[in-house]
Amino acid sequence: MRDPGGAFLPAADVGDGRNPRVVALGGGHGLHASLSALRRVTENLTAVVTVADDGGSSGRLRRELGVLPPGDLRMALAALCGDDEWGHTWSEVVQHRFRSEGELHGHAVGNLLIVALWELLGDSVAGLDWVGRLLGAHGRVLPMSSIPLDIMAEVAGVDPDRPDEITTVRGQVACAGTRGQVRSVSLIPPDPPASPQAVKAVAEADWVVFGPGSWFTSVLPHLKVPELAAGLIATPARRVVVLNLSPQRGETEGFAAHTYLEVLVEHAPRLTIDAVLADAASVDDVAALERAADKLGARLVLARVAVDDGSPRHDPARLAAAFADVFRGETGVSR
């Protein structure tokens, strides 16, 4: 197994030299974290990415050109770049944002590159594949749907004086930045077409990874695309949920570790999970988390996966080692 500057774990560390087919679901920084770790564990890696972003450079391109929002797709591609000079350089290039007083201000280079290939090729998946080849990406990036989507959330307590009042909020940026607490999400349109390649990848996977990431705007939307949701339930692949290290203001403020799983059940009651991976130091009530995992049919794996500086960020090497343990079926707890 290749190891350019530590890009992959030795084959023996993955278990019997096995190279599992892994599909990771999500978007934004959370998916970037899981992909940065997973590319060290397997060479058969596919990211299935949310396409509901309506802010920043992605939102501007989406509104002006009618394309899928490219930002989360770009971040996933950057995460799949290797640790050698080529990978570092291209990761920095696609993530680079212009700073100016003009129209280019805030646009990411990778967003413009992706959209240019979409216009030239007329195919969103083919365009992403071409960018992946240019970057030397260790895996493939696919949109979860073939059309741009909007997220609609039911939010409690938008008005602090009416904490029990439910308000409907539309748009990923608005949902992520709400002053209230998100209760549930849905998509507009309500029955969007899934990316056929994403459905195929899920059906052929050995493992499907949910999270970490913005729970309501990056992780759960995959379960609201009917064909993709059906595939996630029917796949023979095993499923692992990676929990966030800390709550996110608005979306998951006040969440305990077990709350993420309870919300997952509410949005996909037929979904079963094989493993729940959490940072040992981030779980206050292990017993409650074990009970929530058990309801999903999952074993709980606690590991040290956070960086040492106290910030809520996953360490790629530690998370990679934890994924390797999960894929081998190990359940040891390290604190």
Coordinates of N, CA and C in Angstrom, one line a residue, residues 67 112-134 140 197:
V67 N -25.6 26.1 -11.3 CA -24.9 24.9 -11.1 C -25.0 24.4 -9.7
L112 N -14.1 27.8 -9.1 CA -14.1 28.2 -10.5 C -13.6 27.1 -11.4
L113 N -12.6 26.4 -11.0 CA -12.1 25.3 -11.8 C -13.1 24.2 -12.0
I114 N -13.8 23.8 -10.9 CA -14.9 22.8 -11.0 C -16.0 23.3 -12.0
V115 N -16.4 24.5 -11.8 CA -17.6 25.0 -12.6 C -17.1 25.1 -14.1
A116 N -15.9 25.5 -14.3 CA -15.4 25.6 -15.7 C -15.5 24.2 -16.4
L117 N -15.1 23.2 -15.7 CA -15.1 21.8 -16.2 C -16.6 21.4 -16.4
W118 N -17.4 21.7 -15.5 CA -18.8 21.4 -15.7 C -19.4 22.0 -17.0
E119 N -19.0 23.3 -17.2 CA -19.6 23.9 -18.4 C -19.0 23.3 -19.7
L120 N -17.7 22.9 -19.6 CA -17.0 22.4 -20.8 C -17.5 21.0 -21.1
L121 N -17.7 20.2 -20.0 CA -18.1 18.8 -20.2 C -19.6 18.5 -20.2
G122 N -20.3 19.4 -19.6 CA -21.7 19.2 -19.4 C -22.1 18.0 -18.5
D123 N -21.2 17.7 -17.6 CA -21.4 16.5 -16.8 C -20.8 16.8 -15.4
S124 N -21.5 16.9 -14.4 CA -21.0 17.2 -13.1 C -20.0 16.2 -12.5
V125 N -20.3 14.9 -12.7 CA -19.5 13.8 -12.2 C -18.2 13.7 -13.0
A126 N -18.3 13.8 -14.3 CA -17.1 13.8 -15.1 C -16.2 15.0 -14.8
G127 N -16.7 16.2 -14.5 CA -15.9 17.3 -14.2 C -15.2 17.1 -12.9
L128 N -15.8 16.5 -11.9 CA -15.2 16.2 -10.6 C -14.1 15.2 -10.8
D129 N -14.3 14.2 -11.6 CA -13.3 13.2 -11.9 C -12.1 13.8 -12.5
W130 N -12.3 14.8 -13.4 CA -11.1 15.4 -14.0 C -10.3 16.2 -13.0
V131 N -11.0 16.9 -12.1 CA -10.3 17.7 -11.1 C -9.6 16.7 -10.2
G132 N -10.2 15.6 -9.8 CA -9.5 14.6 -9.0 C -8.2 14.1 -9.6
R133 N -8.3 13.9 -10.9 CA -7.1 13.4 -11.6 C -6.0 14.4 -11.6
L134 N -6.3 15.7 -11.8 CA -5.4 16.8 -11.8 C -4.7 16.9 -10.4
R140 N -12.6 9.3 -4.9 CA -13.5 9.9 -5.8 C -14.5 10.8 -5.1
Q197 N -24.3 7.5 -9.6 CA -23.0 7.0 -9.2 C -22.9 6.9 -7.7

